[in-house]
CSV table of C-alpha atoms (C1' of nucleotides) in Angstrom, one decimal:
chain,number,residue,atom,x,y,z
A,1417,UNK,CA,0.0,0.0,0.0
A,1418,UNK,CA,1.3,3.9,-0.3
A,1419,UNK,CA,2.2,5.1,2.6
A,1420,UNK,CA,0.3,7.6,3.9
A,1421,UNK,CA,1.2,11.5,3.2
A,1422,UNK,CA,1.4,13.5,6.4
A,1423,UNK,CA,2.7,17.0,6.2
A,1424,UNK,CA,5.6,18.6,8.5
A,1425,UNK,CA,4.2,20.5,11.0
A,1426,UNK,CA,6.4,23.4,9.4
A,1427,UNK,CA,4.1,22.9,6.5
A,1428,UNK,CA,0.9,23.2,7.6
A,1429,UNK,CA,-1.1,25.9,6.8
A,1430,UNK,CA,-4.2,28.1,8.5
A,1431,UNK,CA,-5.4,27.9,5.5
A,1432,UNK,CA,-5.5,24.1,5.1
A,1433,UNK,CA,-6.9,24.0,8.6
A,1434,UNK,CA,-9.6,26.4,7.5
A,1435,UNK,CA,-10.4,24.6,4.8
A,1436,UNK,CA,-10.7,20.8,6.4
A,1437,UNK,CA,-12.8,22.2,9.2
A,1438,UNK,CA,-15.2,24.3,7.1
A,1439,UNK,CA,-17.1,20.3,6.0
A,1440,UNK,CA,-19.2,20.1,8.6
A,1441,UNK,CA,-18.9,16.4,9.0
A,1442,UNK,CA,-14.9,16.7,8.5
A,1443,UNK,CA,-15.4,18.9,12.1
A,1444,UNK,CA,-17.8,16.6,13.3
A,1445,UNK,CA,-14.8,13.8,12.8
A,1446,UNK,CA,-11.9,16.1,14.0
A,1447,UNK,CA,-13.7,16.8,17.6
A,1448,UNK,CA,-14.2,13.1,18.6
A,1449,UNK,CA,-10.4,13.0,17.3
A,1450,UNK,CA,-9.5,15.4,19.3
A,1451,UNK,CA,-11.2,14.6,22.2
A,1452,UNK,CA,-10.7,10.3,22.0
A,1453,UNK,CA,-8.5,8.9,24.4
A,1454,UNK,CA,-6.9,6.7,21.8
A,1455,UNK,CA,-6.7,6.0,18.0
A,1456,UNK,CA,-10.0,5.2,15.9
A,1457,UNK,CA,-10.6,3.5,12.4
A,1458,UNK,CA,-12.6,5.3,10.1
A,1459,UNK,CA,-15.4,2.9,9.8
A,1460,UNK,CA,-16.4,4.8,13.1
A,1461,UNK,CA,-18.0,7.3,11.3
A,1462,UNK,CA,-19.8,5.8,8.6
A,1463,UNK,CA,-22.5,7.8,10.5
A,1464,UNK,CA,-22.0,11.2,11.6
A,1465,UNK,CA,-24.6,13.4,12.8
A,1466,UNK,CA,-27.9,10.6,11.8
A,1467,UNK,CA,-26.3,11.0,8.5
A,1468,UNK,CA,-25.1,8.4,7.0
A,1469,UNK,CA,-21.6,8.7,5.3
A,1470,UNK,CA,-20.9,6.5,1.9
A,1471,UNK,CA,-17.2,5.0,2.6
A,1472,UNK,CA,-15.7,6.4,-0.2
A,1473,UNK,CA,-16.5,9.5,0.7
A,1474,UNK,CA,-15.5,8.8,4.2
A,1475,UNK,CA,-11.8,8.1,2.9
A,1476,UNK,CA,-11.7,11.4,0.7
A,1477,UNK,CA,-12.8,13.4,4.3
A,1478,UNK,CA,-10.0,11.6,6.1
A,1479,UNK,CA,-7.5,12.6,3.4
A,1480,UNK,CA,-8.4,15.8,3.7
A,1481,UNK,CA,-8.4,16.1,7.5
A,1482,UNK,CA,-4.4,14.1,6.5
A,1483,UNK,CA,-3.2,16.5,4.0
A,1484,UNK,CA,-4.3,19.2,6.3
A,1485,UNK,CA,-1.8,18.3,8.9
A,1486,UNK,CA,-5.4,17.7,11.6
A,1487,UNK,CA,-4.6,14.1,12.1
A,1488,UNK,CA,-2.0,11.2,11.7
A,1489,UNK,CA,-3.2,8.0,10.2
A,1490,UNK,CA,-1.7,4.4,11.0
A,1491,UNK,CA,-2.7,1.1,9.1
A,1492,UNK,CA,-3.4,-1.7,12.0
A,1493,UNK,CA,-3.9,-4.7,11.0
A,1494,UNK,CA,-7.4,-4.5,8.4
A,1495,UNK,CA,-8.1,-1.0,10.0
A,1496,UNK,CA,-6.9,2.2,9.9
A,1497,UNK,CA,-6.2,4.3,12.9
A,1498,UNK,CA,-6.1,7.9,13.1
A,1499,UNK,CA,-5.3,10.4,16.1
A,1500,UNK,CA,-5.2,13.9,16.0
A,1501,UNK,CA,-2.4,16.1,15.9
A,1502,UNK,CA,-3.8,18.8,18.2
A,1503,UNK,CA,-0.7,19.3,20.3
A,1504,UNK,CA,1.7,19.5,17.7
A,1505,UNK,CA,-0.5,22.3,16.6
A,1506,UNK,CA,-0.7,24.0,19.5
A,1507,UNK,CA,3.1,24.8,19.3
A,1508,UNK,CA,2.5,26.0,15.4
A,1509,UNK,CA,-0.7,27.9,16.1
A,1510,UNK,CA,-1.4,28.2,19.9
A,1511,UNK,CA,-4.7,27.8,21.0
A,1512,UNK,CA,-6.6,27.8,17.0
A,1513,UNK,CA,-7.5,24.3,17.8
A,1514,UNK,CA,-9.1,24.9,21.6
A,1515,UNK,CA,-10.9,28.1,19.6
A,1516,UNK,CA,-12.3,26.4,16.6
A,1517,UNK,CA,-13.6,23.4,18.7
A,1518,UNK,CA,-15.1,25.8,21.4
A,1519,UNK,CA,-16.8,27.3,19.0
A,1520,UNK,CA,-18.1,24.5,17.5
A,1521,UNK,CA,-19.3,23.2,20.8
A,1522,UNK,CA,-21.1,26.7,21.5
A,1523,UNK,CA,-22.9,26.4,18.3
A,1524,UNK,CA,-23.8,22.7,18.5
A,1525,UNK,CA,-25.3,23.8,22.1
A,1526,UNK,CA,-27.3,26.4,20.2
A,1527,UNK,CA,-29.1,23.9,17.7
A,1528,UNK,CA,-29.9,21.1,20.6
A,1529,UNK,CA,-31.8,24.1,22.1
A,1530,UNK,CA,-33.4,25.4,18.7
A,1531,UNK,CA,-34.3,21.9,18.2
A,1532,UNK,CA,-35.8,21.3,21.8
A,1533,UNK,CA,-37.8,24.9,21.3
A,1534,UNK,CA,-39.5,22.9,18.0
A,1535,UNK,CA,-40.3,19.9,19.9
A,1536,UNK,CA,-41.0,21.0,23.7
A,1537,UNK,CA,-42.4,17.1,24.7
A,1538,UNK,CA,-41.4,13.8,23.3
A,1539,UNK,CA,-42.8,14.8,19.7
B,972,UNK,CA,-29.9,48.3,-6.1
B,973,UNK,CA,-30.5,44.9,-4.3
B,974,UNK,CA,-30.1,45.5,-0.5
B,975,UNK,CA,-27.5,43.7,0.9
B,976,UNK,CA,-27.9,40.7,3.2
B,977,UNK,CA,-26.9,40.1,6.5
B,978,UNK,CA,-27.0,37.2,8.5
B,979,UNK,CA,-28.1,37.5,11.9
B,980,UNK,CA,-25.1,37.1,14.6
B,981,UNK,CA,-27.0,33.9,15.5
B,982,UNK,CA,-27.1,32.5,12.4
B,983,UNK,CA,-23.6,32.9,11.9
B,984,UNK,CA,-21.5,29.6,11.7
B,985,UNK,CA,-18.0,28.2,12.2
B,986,UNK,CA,-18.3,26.5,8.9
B,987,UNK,CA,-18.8,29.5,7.1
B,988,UNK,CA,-16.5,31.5,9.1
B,989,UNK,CA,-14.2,28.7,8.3
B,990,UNK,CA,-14.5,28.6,4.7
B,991,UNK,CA,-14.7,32.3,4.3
B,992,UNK,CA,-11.6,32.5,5.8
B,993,UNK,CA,-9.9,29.6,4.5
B,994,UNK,CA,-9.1,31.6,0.9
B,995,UNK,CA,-6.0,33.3,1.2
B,996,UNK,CA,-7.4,36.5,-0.3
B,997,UNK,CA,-10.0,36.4,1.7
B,998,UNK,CA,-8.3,36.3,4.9
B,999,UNK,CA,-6.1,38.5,3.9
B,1000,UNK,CA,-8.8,41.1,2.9
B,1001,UNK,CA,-10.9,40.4,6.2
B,1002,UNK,CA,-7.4,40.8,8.4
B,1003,UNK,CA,-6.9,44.0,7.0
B,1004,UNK,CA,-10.5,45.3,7.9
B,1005,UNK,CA,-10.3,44.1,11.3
B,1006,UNK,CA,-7.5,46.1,12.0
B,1007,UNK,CA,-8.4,49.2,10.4
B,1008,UNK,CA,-9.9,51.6,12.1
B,1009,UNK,CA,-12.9,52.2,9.7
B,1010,UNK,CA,-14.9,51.3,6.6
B,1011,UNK,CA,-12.3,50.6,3.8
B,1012,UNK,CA,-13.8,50.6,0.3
B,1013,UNK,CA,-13.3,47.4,-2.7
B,1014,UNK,CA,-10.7,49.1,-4.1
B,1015,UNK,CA,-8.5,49.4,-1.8
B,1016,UNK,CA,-8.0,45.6,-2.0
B,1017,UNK,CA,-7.3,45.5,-6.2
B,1018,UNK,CA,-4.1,44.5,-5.3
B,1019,UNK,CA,-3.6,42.0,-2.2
B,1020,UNK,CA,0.0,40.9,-0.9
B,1021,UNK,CA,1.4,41.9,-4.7
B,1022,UNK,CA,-1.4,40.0,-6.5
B,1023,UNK,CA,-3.9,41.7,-9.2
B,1024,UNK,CA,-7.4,40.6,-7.8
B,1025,UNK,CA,-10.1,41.3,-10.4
B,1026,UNK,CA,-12.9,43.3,-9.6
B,1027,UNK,CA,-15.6,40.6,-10.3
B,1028,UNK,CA,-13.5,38.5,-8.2
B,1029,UNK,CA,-13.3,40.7,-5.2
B,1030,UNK,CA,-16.8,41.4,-5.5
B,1031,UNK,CA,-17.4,37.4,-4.9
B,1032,UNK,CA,-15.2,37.9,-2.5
B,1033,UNK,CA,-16.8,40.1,-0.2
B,1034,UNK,CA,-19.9,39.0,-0.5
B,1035,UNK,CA,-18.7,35.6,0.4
B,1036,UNK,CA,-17.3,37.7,3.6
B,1037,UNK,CA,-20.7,38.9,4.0
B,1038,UNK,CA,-22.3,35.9,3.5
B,1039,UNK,CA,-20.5,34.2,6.6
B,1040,UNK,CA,-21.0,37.1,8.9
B,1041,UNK,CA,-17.9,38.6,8.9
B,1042,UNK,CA,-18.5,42.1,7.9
B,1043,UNK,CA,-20.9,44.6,7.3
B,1044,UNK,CA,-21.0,46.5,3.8
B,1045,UNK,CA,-23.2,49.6,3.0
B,1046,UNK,CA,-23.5,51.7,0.2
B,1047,UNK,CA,-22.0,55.3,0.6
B,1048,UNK,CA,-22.3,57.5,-2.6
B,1049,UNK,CA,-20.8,55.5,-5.3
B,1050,UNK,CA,-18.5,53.5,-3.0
B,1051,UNK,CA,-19.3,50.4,-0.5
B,1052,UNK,CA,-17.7,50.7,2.8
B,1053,UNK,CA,-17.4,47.6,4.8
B,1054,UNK,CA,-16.1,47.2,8.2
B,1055,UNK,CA,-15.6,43.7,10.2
B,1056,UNK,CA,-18.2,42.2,12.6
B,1057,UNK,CA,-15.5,41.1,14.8
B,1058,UNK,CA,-16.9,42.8,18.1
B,1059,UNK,CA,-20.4,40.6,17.6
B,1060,UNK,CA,-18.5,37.5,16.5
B,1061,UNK,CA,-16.6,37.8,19.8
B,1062,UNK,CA,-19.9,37.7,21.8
B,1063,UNK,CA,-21.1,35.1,20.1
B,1064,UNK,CA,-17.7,32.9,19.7
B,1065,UNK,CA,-15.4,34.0,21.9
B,1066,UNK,CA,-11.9,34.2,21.0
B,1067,UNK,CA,-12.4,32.4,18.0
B,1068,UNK,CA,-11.5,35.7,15.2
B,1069,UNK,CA,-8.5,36.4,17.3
B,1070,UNK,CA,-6.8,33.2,17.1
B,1071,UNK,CA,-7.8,33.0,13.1
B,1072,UNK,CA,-6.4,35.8,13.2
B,1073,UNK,CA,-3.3,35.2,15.4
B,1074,UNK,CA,-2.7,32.1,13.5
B,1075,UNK,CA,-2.6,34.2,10.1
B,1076,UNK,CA,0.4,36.5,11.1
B,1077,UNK,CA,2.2,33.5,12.7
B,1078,UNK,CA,2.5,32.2,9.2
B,1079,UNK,CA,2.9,35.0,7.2
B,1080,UNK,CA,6.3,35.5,9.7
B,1081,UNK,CA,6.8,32.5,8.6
B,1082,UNK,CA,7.0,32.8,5.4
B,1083,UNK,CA,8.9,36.3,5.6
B,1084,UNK,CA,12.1,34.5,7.3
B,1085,UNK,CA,11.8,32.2,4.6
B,1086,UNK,CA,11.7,34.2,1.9
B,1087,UNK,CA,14.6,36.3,3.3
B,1088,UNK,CA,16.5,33.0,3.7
B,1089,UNK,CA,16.1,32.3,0.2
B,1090,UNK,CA,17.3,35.9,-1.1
B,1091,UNK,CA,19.9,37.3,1.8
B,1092,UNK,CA,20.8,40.9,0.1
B,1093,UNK,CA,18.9,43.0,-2.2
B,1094,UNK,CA,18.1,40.6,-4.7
C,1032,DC,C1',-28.2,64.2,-20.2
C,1033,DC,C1',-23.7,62.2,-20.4
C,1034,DC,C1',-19.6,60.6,-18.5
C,1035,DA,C1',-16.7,58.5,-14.9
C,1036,DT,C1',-16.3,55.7,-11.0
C,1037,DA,C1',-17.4,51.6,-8.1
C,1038,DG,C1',-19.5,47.4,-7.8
C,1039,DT,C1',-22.5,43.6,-9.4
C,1040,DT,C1',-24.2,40.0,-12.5
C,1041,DC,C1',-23.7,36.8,-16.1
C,1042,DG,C1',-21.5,33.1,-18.9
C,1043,DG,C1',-18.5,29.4,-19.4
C,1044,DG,C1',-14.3,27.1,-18.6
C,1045,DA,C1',-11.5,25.2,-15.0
C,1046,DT,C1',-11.4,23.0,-10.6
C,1047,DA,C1',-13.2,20.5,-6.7
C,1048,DT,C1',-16.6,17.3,-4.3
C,1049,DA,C1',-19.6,13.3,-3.6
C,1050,DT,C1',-20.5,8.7,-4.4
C,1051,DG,C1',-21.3,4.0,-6.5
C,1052,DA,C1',-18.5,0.4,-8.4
C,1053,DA,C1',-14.4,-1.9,-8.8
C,1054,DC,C1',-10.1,-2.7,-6.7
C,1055,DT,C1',-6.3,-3.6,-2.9
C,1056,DA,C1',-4.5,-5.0,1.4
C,1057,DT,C1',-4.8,-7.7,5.6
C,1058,DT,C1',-6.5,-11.3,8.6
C,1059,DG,C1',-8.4,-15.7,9.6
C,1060,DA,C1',-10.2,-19.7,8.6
C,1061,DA,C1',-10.6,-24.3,5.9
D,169,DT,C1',-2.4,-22.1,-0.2
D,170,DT,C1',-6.7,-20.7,-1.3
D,171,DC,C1',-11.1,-18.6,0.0
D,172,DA,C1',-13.9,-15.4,2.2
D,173,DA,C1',-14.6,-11.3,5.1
D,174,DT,C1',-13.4,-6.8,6.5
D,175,DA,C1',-11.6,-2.0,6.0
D,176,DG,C1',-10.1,1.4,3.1
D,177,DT,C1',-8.7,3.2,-1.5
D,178,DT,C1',-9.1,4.4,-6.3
D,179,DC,C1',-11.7,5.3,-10.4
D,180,DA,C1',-15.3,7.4,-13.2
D,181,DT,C1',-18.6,10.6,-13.5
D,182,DA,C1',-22.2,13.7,-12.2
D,183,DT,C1',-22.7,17.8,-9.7
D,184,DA,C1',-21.5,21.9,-7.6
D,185,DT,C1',-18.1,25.8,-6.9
D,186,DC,C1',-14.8,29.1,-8.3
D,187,DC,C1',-12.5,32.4,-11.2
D,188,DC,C1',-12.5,36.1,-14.3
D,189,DG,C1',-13.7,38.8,-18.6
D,190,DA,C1',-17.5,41.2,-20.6
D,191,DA,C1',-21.7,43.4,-20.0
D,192,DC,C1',-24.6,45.7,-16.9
D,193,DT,C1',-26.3,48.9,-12.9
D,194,DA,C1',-26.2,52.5,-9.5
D,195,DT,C1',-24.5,57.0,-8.0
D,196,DG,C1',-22.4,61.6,-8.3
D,197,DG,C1',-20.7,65.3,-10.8
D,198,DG,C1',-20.3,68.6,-14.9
DNA sequence: CCCATAGTTCGGGATATATGAACTATTGAA
DNA sequence: TTCAATAGTTCATATATCCCGAACTATGGG
């Protein structure tokens, strides 16, 4: 198989970041990165969000999110692991990660209580 | 003329202000109107970091600005001033414009040294 | 009314994205 | 070793986006 392509952390742009996090499922899938204890395979997310996510398509988003510089992908075994590279990033941009995934959370926060507004009692 | 639209500050998203700012141009435009002082016109960006920017593409471009939230444009004789939302985004995001932001000059130092590196005297 | 200035809209070519189908790599049987 | 199952990747292509020149619109003078 290819090995995989992960940029130096010299090379990695705000742009690129910008870029991989403006999908909203590619944020989706960078936050439980970020946040997981440990490594997790892709397959993890053929659903994201009660969507479901083709696995082609999947692989393109994890690319992306790879080429970025966001994560660093092993093969283990039949799977394919992937961890994010948050810290590294901290000491090339401090604290754009924590912002972009605060922010994320404040606006995920918003929706549940939009949603809950629509539907008041188990409708 | 068409009036311009405006998203409400809470229907501004991190996607948007993600992808928005994840052009080059762009950001550069949108850093440059955060700093100033006040409304700054188009034209004033026809050239950006040495590069000729149509004027159908910078159009595109601030309305994409626009369109995310990022700054407010208003017609002033024949001109269109537009200044950044960046005081709202703050309440609504906190900290999450500065570190874009903060992010942004890290690399463009950067990419001065390098530059500099690659050309020691007046080349 | 006509011209100049500042932006916008339109058209179409180039570029990027999403996804089903076919393919590859690895593991674990039989 | 061969076969099947699992996990991802690559390919083809339909769709959507982006870029930019040309034509258009709005505003403010002379």
């Amino acid at each position: 198989m290819k090995p995989l392509f992960h940029p130096a952390l010299a090379d990695i742009t705000v742009e690129g970041i910008m870029h991989a996090l403006s999908d909203p499922v590619r944020a989706a899938i960078y936050a439980e990165l970020a946040d997981a204890a440990d490594a997790l395979t892709c397959s993890t997310f053929l659903t994201v969000r009660d969507r479901d996510i083709p696995k082609s398509t999947l692989s393109q988003h994890f690319k992306t999110l790879r080429d970025a510089g966001l994560i660093l992908s092993e093969r283990q075994g039949v799977e394919m692991k992937s961890i994010s590279r948050c810290k590294e990033i901290e000491t090339r941009f401090p604290g754009l990660i924590p912002a972009i995934m605060g922010a994320h959370k404040i606006q995920l926060m918003g929706k549940k209580k939009a949603a809950a507004r629509r539907k008041p009692a188990g409708t």
